[in-house]
PDB file of N, CA and C and ligand atoms in Angstrom:
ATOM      1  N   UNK A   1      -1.153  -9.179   2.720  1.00 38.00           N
ATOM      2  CA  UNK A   1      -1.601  -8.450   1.534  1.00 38.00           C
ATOM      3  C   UNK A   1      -0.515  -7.486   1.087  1.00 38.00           C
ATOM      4  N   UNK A   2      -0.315  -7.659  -0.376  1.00 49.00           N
ATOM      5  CA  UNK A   2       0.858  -6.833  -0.624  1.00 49.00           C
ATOM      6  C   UNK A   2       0.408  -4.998  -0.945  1.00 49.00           C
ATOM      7  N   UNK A   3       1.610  -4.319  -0.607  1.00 65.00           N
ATOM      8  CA  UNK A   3       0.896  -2.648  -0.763  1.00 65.00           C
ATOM      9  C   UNK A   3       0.141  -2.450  -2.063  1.00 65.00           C
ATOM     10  N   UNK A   4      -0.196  -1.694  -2.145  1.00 78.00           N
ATOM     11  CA  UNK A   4      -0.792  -1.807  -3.321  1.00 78.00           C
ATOM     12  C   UNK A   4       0.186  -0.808  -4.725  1.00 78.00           C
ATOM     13  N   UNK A   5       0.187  -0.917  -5.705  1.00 86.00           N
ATOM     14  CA  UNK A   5       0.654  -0.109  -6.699  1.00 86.00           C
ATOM     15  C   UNK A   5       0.297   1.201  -7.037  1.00 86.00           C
ATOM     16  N   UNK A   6      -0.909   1.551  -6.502  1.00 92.00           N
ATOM     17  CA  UNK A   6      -1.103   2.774  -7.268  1.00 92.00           C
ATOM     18  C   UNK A   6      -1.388   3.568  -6.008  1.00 92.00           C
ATOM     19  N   UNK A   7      -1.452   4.732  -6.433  1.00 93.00           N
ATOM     20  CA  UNK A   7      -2.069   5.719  -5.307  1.00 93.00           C
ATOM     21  C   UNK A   7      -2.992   7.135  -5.681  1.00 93.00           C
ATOM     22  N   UNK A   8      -3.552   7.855  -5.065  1.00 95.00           N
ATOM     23  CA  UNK A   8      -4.232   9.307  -5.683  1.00 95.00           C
ATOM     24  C   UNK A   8      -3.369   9.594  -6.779  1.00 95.00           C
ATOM     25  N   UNK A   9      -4.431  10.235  -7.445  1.00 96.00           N
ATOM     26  CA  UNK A   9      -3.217  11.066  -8.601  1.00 96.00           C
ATOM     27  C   UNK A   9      -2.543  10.531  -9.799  1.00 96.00           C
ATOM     28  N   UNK A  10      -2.464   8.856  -9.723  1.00 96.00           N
ATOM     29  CA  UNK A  10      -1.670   8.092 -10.746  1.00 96.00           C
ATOM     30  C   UNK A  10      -2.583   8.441 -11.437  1.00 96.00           C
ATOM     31  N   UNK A  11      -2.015   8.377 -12.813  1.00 95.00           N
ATOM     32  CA  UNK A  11      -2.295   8.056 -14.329  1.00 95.00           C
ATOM     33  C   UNK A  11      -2.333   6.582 -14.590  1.00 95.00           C
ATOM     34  N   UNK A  12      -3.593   5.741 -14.873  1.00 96.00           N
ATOM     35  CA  UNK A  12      -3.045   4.569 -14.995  1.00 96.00           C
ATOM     36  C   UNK A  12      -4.058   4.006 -16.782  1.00 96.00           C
ATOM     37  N   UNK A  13      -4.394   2.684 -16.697  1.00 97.00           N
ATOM     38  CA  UNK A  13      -4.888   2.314 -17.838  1.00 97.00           C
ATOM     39  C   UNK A  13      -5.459   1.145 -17.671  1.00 97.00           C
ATOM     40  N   UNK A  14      -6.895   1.323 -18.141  1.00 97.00           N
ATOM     41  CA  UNK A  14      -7.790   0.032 -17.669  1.00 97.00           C
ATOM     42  C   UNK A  14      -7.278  -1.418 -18.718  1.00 97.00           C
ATOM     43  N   UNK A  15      -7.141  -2.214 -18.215  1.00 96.00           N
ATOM     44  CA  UNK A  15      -6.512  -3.857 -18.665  1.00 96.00           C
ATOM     45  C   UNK A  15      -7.946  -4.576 -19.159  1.00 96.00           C
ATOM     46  N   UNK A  16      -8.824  -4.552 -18.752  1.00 95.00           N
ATOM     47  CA  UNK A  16     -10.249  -5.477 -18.446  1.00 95.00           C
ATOM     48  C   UNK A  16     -11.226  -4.942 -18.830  1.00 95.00           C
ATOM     49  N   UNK A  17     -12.294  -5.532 -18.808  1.00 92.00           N
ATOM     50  CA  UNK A  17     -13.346  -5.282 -18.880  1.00 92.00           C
ATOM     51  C   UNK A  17     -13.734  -3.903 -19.567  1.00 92.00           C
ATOM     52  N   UNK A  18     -15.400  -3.166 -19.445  1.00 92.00           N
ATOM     53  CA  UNK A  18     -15.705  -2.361 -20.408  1.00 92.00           C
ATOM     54  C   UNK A  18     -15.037  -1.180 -20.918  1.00 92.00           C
ATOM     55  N   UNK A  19     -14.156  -0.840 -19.732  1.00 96.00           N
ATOM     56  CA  UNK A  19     -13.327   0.508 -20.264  1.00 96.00           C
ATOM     57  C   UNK A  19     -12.151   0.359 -20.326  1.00 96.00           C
ATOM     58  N   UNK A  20     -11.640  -1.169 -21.375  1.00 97.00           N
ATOM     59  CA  UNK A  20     -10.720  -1.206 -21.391  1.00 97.00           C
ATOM     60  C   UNK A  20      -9.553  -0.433 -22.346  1.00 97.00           C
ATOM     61  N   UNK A  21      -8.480  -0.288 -22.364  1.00 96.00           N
ATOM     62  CA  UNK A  21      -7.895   0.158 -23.148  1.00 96.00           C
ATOM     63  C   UNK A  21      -8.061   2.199 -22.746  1.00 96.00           C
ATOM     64  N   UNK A  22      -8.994   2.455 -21.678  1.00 97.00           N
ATOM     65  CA  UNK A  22      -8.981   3.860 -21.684  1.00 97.00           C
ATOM     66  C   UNK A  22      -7.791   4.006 -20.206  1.00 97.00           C
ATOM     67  N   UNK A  23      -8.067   5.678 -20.732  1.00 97.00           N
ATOM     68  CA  UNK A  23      -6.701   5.747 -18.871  1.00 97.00           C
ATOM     69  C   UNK A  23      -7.678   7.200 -18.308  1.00 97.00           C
ATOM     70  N   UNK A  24      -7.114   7.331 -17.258  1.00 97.00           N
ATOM     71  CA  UNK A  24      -7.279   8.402 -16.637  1.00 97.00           C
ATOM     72  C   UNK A  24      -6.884   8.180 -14.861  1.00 97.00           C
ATOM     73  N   UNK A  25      -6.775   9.721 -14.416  1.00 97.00           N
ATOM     74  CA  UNK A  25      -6.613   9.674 -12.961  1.00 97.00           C
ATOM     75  C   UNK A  25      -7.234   9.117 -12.126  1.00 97.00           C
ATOM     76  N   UNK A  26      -6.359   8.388 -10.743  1.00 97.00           N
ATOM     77  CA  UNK A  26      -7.243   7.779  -9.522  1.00 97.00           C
ATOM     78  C   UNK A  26      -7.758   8.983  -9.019  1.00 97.00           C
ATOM     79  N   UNK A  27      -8.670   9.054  -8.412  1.00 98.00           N
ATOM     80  CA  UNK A  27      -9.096  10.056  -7.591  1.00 98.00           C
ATOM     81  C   UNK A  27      -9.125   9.366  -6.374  1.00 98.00           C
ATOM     82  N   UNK A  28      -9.431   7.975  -5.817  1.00 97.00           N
ATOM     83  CA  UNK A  28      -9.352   7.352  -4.901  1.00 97.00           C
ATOM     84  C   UNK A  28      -8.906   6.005  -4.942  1.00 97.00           C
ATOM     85  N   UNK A  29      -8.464   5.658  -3.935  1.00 96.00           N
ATOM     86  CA  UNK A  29      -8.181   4.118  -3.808  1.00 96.00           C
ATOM     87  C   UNK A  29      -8.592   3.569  -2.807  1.00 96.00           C
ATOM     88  N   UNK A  30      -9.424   2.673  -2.432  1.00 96.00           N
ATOM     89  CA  UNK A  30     -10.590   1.390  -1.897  1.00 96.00           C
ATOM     90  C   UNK A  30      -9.603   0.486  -1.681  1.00 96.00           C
ATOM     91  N   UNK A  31      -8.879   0.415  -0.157  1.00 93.00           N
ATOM     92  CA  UNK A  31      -7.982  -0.490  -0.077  1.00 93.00           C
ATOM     93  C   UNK A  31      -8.487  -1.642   0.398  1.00 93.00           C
ATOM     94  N   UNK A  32      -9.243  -1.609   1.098  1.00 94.00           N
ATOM     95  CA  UNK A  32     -10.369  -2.488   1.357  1.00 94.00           C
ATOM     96  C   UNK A  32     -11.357  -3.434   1.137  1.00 94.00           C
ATOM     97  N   UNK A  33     -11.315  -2.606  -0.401  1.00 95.00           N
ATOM     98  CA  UNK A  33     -12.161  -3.780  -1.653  1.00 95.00           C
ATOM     99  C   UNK A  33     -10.879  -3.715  -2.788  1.00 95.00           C
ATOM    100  N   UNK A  34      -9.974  -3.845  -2.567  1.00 95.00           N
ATOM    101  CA  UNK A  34      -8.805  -3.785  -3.514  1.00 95.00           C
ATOM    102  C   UNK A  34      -9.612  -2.958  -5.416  1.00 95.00           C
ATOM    103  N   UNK A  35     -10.128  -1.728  -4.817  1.00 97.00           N
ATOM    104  CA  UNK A  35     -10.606  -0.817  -6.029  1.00 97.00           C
ATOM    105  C   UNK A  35     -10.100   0.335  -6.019  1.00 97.00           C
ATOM    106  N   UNK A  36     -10.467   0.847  -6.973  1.00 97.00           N
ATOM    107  CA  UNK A  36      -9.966   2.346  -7.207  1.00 97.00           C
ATOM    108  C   UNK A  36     -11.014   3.203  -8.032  1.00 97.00           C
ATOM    109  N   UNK A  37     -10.731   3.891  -7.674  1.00 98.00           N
ATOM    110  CA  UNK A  37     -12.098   5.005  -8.604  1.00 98.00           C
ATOM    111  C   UNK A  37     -10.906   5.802  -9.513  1.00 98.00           C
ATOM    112  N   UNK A  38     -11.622   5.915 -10.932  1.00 98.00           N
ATOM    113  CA  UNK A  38     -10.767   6.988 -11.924  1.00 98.00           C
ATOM    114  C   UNK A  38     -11.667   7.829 -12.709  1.00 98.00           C
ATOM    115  N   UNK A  39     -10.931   9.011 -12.601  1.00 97.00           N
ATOM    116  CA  UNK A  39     -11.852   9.974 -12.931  1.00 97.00           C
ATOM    117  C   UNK A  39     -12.455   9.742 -14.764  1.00 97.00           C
ATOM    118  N   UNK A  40     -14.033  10.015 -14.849  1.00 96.00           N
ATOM    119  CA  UNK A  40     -14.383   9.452 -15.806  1.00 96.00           C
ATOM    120  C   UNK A  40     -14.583   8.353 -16.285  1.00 96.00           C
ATOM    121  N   UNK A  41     -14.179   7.506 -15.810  1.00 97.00           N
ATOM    122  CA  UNK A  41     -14.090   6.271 -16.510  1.00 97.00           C
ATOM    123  C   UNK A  41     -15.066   5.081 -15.056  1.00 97.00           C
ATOM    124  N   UNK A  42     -15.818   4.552 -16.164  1.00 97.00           N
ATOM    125  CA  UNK A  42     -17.003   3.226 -15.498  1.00 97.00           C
ATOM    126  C   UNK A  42     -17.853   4.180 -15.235  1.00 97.00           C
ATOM    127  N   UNK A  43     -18.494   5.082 -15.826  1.00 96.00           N
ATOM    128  CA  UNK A  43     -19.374   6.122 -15.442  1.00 96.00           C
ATOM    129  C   UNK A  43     -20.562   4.632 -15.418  1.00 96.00           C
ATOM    130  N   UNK A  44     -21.481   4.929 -14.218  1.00 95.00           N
ATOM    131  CA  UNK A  44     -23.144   4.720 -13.882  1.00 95.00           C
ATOM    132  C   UNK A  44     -23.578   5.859 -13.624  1.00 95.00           C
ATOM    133  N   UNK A  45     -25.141   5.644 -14.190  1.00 93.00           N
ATOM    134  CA  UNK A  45     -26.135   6.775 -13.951  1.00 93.00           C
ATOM    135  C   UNK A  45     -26.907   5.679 -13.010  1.00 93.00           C
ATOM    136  N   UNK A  46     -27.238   6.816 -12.113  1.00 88.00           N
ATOM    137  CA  UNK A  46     -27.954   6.481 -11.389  1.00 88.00           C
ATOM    138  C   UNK A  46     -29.909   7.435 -10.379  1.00 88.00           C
ATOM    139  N   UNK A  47     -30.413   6.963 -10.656  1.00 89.00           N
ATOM    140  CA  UNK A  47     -31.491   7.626 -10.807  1.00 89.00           C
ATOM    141  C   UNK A  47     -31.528   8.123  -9.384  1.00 89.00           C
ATOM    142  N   UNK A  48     -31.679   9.768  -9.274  1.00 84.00           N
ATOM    143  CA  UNK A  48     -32.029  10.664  -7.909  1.00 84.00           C
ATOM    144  C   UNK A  48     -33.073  10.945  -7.530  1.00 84.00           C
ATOM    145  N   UNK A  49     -33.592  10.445  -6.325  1.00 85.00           N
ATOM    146  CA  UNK A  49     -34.703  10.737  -6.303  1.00 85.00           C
ATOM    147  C   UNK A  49     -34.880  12.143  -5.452  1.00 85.00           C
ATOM    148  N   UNK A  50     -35.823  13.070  -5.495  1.00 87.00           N
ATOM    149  CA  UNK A  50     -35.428  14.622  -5.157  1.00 87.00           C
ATOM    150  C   UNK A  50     -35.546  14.340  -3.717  1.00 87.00           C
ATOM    151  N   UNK A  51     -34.271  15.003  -3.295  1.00 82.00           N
ATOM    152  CA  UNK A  51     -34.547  14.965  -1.675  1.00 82.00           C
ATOM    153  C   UNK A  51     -33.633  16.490  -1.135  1.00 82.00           C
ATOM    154  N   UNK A  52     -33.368  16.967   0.279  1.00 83.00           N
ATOM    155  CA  UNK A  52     -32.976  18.201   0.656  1.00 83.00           C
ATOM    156  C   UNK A  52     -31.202  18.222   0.162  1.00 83.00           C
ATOM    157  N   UNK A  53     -30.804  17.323  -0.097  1.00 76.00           N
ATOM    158  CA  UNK A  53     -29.417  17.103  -0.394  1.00 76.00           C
ATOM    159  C   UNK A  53     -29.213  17.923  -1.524  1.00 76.00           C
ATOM    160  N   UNK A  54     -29.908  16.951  -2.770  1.00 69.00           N
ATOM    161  CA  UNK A  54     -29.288  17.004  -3.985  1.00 69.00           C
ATOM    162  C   UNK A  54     -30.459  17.572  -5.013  1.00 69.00           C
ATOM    163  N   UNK A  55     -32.092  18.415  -4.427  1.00 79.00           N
ATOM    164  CA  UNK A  55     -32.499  19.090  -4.887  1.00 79.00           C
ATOM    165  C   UNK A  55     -33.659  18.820  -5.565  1.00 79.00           C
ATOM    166  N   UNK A  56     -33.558  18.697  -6.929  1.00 80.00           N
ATOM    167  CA  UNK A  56     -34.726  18.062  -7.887  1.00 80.00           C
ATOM    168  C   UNK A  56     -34.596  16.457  -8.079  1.00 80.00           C
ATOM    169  N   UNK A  57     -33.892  16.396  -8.045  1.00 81.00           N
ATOM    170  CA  UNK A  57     -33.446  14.926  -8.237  1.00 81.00           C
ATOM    171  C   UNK A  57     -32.821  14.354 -10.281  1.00 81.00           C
ATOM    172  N   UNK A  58     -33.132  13.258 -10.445  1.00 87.00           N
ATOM    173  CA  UNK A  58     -32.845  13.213 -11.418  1.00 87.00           C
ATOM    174  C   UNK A  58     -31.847  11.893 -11.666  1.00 87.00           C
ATOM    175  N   UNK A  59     -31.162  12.408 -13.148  1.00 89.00           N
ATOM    176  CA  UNK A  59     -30.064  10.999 -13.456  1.00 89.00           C
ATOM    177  C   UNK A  59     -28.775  11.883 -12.728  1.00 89.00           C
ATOM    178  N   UNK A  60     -27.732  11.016 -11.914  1.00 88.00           N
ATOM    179  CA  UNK A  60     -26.963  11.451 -11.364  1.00 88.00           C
ATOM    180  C   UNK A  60     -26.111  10.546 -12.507  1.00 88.00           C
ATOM    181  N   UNK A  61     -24.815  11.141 -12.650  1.00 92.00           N
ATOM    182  CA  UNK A  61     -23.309  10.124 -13.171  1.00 92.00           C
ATOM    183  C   UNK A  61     -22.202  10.191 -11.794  1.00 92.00           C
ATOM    184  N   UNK A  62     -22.012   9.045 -12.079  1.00 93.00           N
ATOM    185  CA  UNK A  62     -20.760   8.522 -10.911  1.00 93.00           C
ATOM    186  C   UNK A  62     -19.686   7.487 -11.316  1.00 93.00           C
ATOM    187  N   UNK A  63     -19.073   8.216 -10.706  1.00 96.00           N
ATOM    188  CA  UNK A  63     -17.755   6.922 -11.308  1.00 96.00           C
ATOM    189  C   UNK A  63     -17.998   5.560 -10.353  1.00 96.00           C
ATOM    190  N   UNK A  64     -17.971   4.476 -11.310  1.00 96.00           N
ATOM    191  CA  UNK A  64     -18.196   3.305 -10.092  1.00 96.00           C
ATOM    192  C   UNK A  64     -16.355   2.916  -9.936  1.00 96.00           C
ATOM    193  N   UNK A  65     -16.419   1.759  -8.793  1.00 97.00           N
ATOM    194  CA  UNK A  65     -14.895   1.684  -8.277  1.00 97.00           C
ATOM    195  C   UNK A  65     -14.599   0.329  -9.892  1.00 97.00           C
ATOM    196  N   UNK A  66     -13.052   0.549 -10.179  1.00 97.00           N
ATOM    197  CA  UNK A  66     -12.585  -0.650 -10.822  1.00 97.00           C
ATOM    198  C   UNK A  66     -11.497  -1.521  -9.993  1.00 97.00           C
ATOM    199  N   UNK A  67     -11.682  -2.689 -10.406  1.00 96.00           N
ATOM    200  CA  UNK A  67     -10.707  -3.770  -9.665  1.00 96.00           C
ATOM    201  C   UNK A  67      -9.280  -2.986  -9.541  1.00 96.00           C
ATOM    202  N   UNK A  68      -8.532  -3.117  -8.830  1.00 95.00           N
ATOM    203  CA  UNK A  68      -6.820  -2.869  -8.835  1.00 95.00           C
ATOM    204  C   UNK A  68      -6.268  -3.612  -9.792  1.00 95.00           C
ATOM    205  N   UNK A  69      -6.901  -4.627 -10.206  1.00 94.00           N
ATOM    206  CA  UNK A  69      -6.359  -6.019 -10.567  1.00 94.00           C
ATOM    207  C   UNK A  69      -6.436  -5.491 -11.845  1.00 94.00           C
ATOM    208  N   UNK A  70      -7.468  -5.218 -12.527  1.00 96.00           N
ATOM    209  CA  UNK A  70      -7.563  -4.784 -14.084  1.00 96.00           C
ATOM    210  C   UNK A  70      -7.314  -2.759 -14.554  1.00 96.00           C
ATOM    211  N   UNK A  71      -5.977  -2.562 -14.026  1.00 96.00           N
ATOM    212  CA  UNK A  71      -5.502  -1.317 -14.024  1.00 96.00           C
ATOM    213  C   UNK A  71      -4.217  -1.473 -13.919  1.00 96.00           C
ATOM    214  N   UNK A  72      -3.667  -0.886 -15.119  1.00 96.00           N
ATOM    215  CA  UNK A  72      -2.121  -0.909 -14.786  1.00 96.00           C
ATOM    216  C   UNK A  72      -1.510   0.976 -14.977  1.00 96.00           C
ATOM    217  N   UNK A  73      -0.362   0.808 -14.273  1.00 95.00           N
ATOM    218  CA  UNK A  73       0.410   2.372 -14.351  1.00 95.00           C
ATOM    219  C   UNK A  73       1.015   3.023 -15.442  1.00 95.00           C
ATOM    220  N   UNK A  74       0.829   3.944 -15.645  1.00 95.00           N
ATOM    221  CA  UNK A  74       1.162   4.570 -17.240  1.00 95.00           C
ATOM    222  C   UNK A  74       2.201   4.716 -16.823  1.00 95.00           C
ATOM    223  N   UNK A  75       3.241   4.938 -17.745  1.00 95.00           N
ATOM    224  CA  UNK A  75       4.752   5.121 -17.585  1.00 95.00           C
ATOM    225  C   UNK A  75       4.338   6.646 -19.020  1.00 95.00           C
ATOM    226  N   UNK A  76       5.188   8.110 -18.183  1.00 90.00           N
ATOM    227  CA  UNK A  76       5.454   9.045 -18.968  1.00 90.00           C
ATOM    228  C   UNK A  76       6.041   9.018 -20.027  1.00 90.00           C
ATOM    229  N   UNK A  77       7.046   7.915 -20.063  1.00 94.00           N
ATOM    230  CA  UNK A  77       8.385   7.764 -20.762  1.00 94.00           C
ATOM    231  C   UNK A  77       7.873   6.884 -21.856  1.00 94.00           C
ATOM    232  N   UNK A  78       7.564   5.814 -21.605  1.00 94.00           N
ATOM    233  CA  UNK A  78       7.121   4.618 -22.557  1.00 94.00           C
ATOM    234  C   UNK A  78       5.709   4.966 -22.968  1.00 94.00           C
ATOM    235  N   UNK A  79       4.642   5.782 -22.571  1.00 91.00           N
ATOM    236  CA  UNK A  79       3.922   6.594 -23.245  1.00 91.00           C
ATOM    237  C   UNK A  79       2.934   5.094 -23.126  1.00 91.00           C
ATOM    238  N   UNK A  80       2.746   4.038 -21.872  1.00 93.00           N
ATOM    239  CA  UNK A  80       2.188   3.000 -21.861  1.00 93.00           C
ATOM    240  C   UNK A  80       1.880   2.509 -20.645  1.00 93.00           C
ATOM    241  N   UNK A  81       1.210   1.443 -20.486  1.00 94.00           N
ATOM    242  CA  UNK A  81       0.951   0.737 -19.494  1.00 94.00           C
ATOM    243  C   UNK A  81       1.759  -0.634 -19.253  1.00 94.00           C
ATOM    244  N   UNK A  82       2.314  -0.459 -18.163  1.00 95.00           N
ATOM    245  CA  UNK A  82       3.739  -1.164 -17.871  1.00 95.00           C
ATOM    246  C   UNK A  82       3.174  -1.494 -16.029  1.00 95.00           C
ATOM    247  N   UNK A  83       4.651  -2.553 -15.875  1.00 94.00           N
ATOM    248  CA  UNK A  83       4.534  -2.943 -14.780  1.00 94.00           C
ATOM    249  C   UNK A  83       5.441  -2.278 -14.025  1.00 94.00           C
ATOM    250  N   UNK A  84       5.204  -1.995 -12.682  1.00 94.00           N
ATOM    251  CA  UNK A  84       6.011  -1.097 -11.734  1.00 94.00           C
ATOM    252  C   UNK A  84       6.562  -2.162 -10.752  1.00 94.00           C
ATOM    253  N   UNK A  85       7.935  -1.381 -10.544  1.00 94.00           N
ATOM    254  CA  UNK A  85       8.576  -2.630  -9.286  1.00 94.00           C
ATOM    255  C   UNK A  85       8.968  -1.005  -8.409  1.00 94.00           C
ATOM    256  N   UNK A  86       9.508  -1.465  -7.307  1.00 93.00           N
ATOM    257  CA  UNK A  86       9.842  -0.663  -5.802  1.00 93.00           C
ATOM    258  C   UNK A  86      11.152  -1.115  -6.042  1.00 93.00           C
ATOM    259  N   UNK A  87      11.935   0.225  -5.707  1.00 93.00           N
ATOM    260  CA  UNK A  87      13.182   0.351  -5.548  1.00 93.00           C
ATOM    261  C   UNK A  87      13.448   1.395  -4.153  1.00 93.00           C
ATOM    262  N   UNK A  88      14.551   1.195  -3.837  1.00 94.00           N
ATOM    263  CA  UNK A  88      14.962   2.145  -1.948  1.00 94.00           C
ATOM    264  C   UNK A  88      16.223   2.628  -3.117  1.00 94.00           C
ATOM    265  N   UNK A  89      16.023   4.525  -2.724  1.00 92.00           N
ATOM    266  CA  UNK A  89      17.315   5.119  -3.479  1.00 92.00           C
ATOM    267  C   UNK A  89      18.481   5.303  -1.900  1.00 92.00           C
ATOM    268  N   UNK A  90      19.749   6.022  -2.630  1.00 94.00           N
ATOM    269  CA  UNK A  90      20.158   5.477  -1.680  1.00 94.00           C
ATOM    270  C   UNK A  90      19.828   6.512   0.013  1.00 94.00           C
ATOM    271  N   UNK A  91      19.498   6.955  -0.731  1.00 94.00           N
ATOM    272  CA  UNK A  91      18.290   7.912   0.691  1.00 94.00           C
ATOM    273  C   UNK A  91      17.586   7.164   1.519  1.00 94.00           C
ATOM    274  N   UNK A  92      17.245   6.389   1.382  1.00 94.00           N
ATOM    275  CA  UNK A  92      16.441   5.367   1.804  1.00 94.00           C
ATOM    276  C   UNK A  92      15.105   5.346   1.690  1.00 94.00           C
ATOM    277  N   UNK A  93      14.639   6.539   0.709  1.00 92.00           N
ATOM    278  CA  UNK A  93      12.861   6.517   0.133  1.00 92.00           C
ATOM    279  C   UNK A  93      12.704   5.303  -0.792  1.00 92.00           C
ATOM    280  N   UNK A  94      11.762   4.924  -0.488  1.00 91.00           N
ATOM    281  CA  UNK A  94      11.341   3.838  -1.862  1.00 91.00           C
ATOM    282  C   UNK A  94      10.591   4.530  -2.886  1.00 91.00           C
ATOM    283  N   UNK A  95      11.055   4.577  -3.753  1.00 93.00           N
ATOM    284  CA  UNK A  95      10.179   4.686  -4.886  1.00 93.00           C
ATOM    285  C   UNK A  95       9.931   4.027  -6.262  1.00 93.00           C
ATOM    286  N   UNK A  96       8.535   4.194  -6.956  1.00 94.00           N
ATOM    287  CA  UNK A  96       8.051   3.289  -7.598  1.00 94.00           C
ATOM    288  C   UNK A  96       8.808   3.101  -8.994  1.00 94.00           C
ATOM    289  N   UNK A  97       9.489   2.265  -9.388  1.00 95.00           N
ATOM    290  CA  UNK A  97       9.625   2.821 -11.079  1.00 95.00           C
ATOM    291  C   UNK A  97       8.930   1.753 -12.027  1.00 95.00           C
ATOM    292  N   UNK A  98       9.595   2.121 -13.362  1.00 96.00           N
ATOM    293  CA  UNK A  98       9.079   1.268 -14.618  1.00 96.00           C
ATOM    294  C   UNK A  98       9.653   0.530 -14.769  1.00 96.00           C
ATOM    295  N   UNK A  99       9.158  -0.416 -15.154  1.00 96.00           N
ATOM    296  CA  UNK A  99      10.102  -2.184 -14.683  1.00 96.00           C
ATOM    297  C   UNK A  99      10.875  -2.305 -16.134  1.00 96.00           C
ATOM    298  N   UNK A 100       9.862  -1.780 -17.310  1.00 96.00           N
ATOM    299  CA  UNK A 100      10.709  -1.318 -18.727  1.00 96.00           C
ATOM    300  C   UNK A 100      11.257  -0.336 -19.182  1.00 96.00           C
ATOM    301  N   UNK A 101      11.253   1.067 -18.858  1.00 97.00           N
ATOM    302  CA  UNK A 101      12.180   1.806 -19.188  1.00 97.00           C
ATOM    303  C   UNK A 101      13.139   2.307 -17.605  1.00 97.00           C
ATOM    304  N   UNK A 102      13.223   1.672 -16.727  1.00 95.00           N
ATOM    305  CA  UNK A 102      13.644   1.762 -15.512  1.00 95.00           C
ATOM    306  C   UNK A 102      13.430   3.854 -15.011  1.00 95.00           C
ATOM    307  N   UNK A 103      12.202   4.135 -15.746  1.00 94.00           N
ATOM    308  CA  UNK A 103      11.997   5.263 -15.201  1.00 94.00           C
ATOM    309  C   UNK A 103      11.859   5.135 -13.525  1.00 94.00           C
ATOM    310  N   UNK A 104      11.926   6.384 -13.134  1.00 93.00           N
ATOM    311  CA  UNK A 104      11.384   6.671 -11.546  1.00 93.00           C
ATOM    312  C   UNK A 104       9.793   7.270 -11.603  1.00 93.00           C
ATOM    313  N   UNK A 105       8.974   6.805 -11.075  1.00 91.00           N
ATOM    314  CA  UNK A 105       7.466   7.598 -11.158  1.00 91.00           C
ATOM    315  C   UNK A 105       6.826   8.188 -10.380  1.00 91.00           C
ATOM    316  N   UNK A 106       7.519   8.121  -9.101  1.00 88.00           N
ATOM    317  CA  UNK A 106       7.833   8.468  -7.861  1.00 88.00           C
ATOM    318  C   UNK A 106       8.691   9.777  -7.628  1.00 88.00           C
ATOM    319  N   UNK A 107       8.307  10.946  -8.420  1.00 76.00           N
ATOM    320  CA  UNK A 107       9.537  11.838  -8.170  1.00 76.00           C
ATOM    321  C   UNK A 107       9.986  12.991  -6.787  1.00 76.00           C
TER     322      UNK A 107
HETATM  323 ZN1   ZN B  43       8.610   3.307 -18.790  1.00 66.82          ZN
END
């Protein structure tokens, strides 16, 4: 299985399905189910029922997870959603850049 592209914190941009065309931050990544959670975006409500946790209960909102597959990485520079390749500087860190404006995103 190859690493995956994104990590906490990216800025990226949904490719697919209902929220497509929107962006926002990972807050997590589901390496496991090859998903990612982004803040805001695939909101479900989901009905609470009152318990000692969470109080009265009610409609809760939650971000559900989106595929890895239908999310790509915003590039600062190109002001877009682009494809990222891995580069080793000559430090020997790898870091991620923009495969079209050969930014670094990885700073
Ligand atoms: Zn770029």
């Amino acid at each position: 299985m190859a690493k995956f592209f994104v990590k906490r914190d990216d800025q990226i941009m949904v490719t697919k399905g209902r929220e497509q065309g929107k962006t926002g931050k990972i807050l997590r990544v589901i390496p496991e189910k090859s998903q990612v959670i982004v803040e805001k975006l695939n909101i479900v409500k989901r009905h609470q029922r009152p318990n000692p946790q969470f109080g009265q209960g009610g409609i809760v909102e939650k971000e559900a997870p989106i595929s890895i597959s239908n999310v790509m990485l915003l590039c600062a520079k190109c002001k877009g959603a682009v494809r990222v390749g891995v580069k080793i500087l000559k430090n020997g860190s790898k870091v991620r850049y923009c495969k079209k404006c050969d930014e670094v995103i990885d700073k």
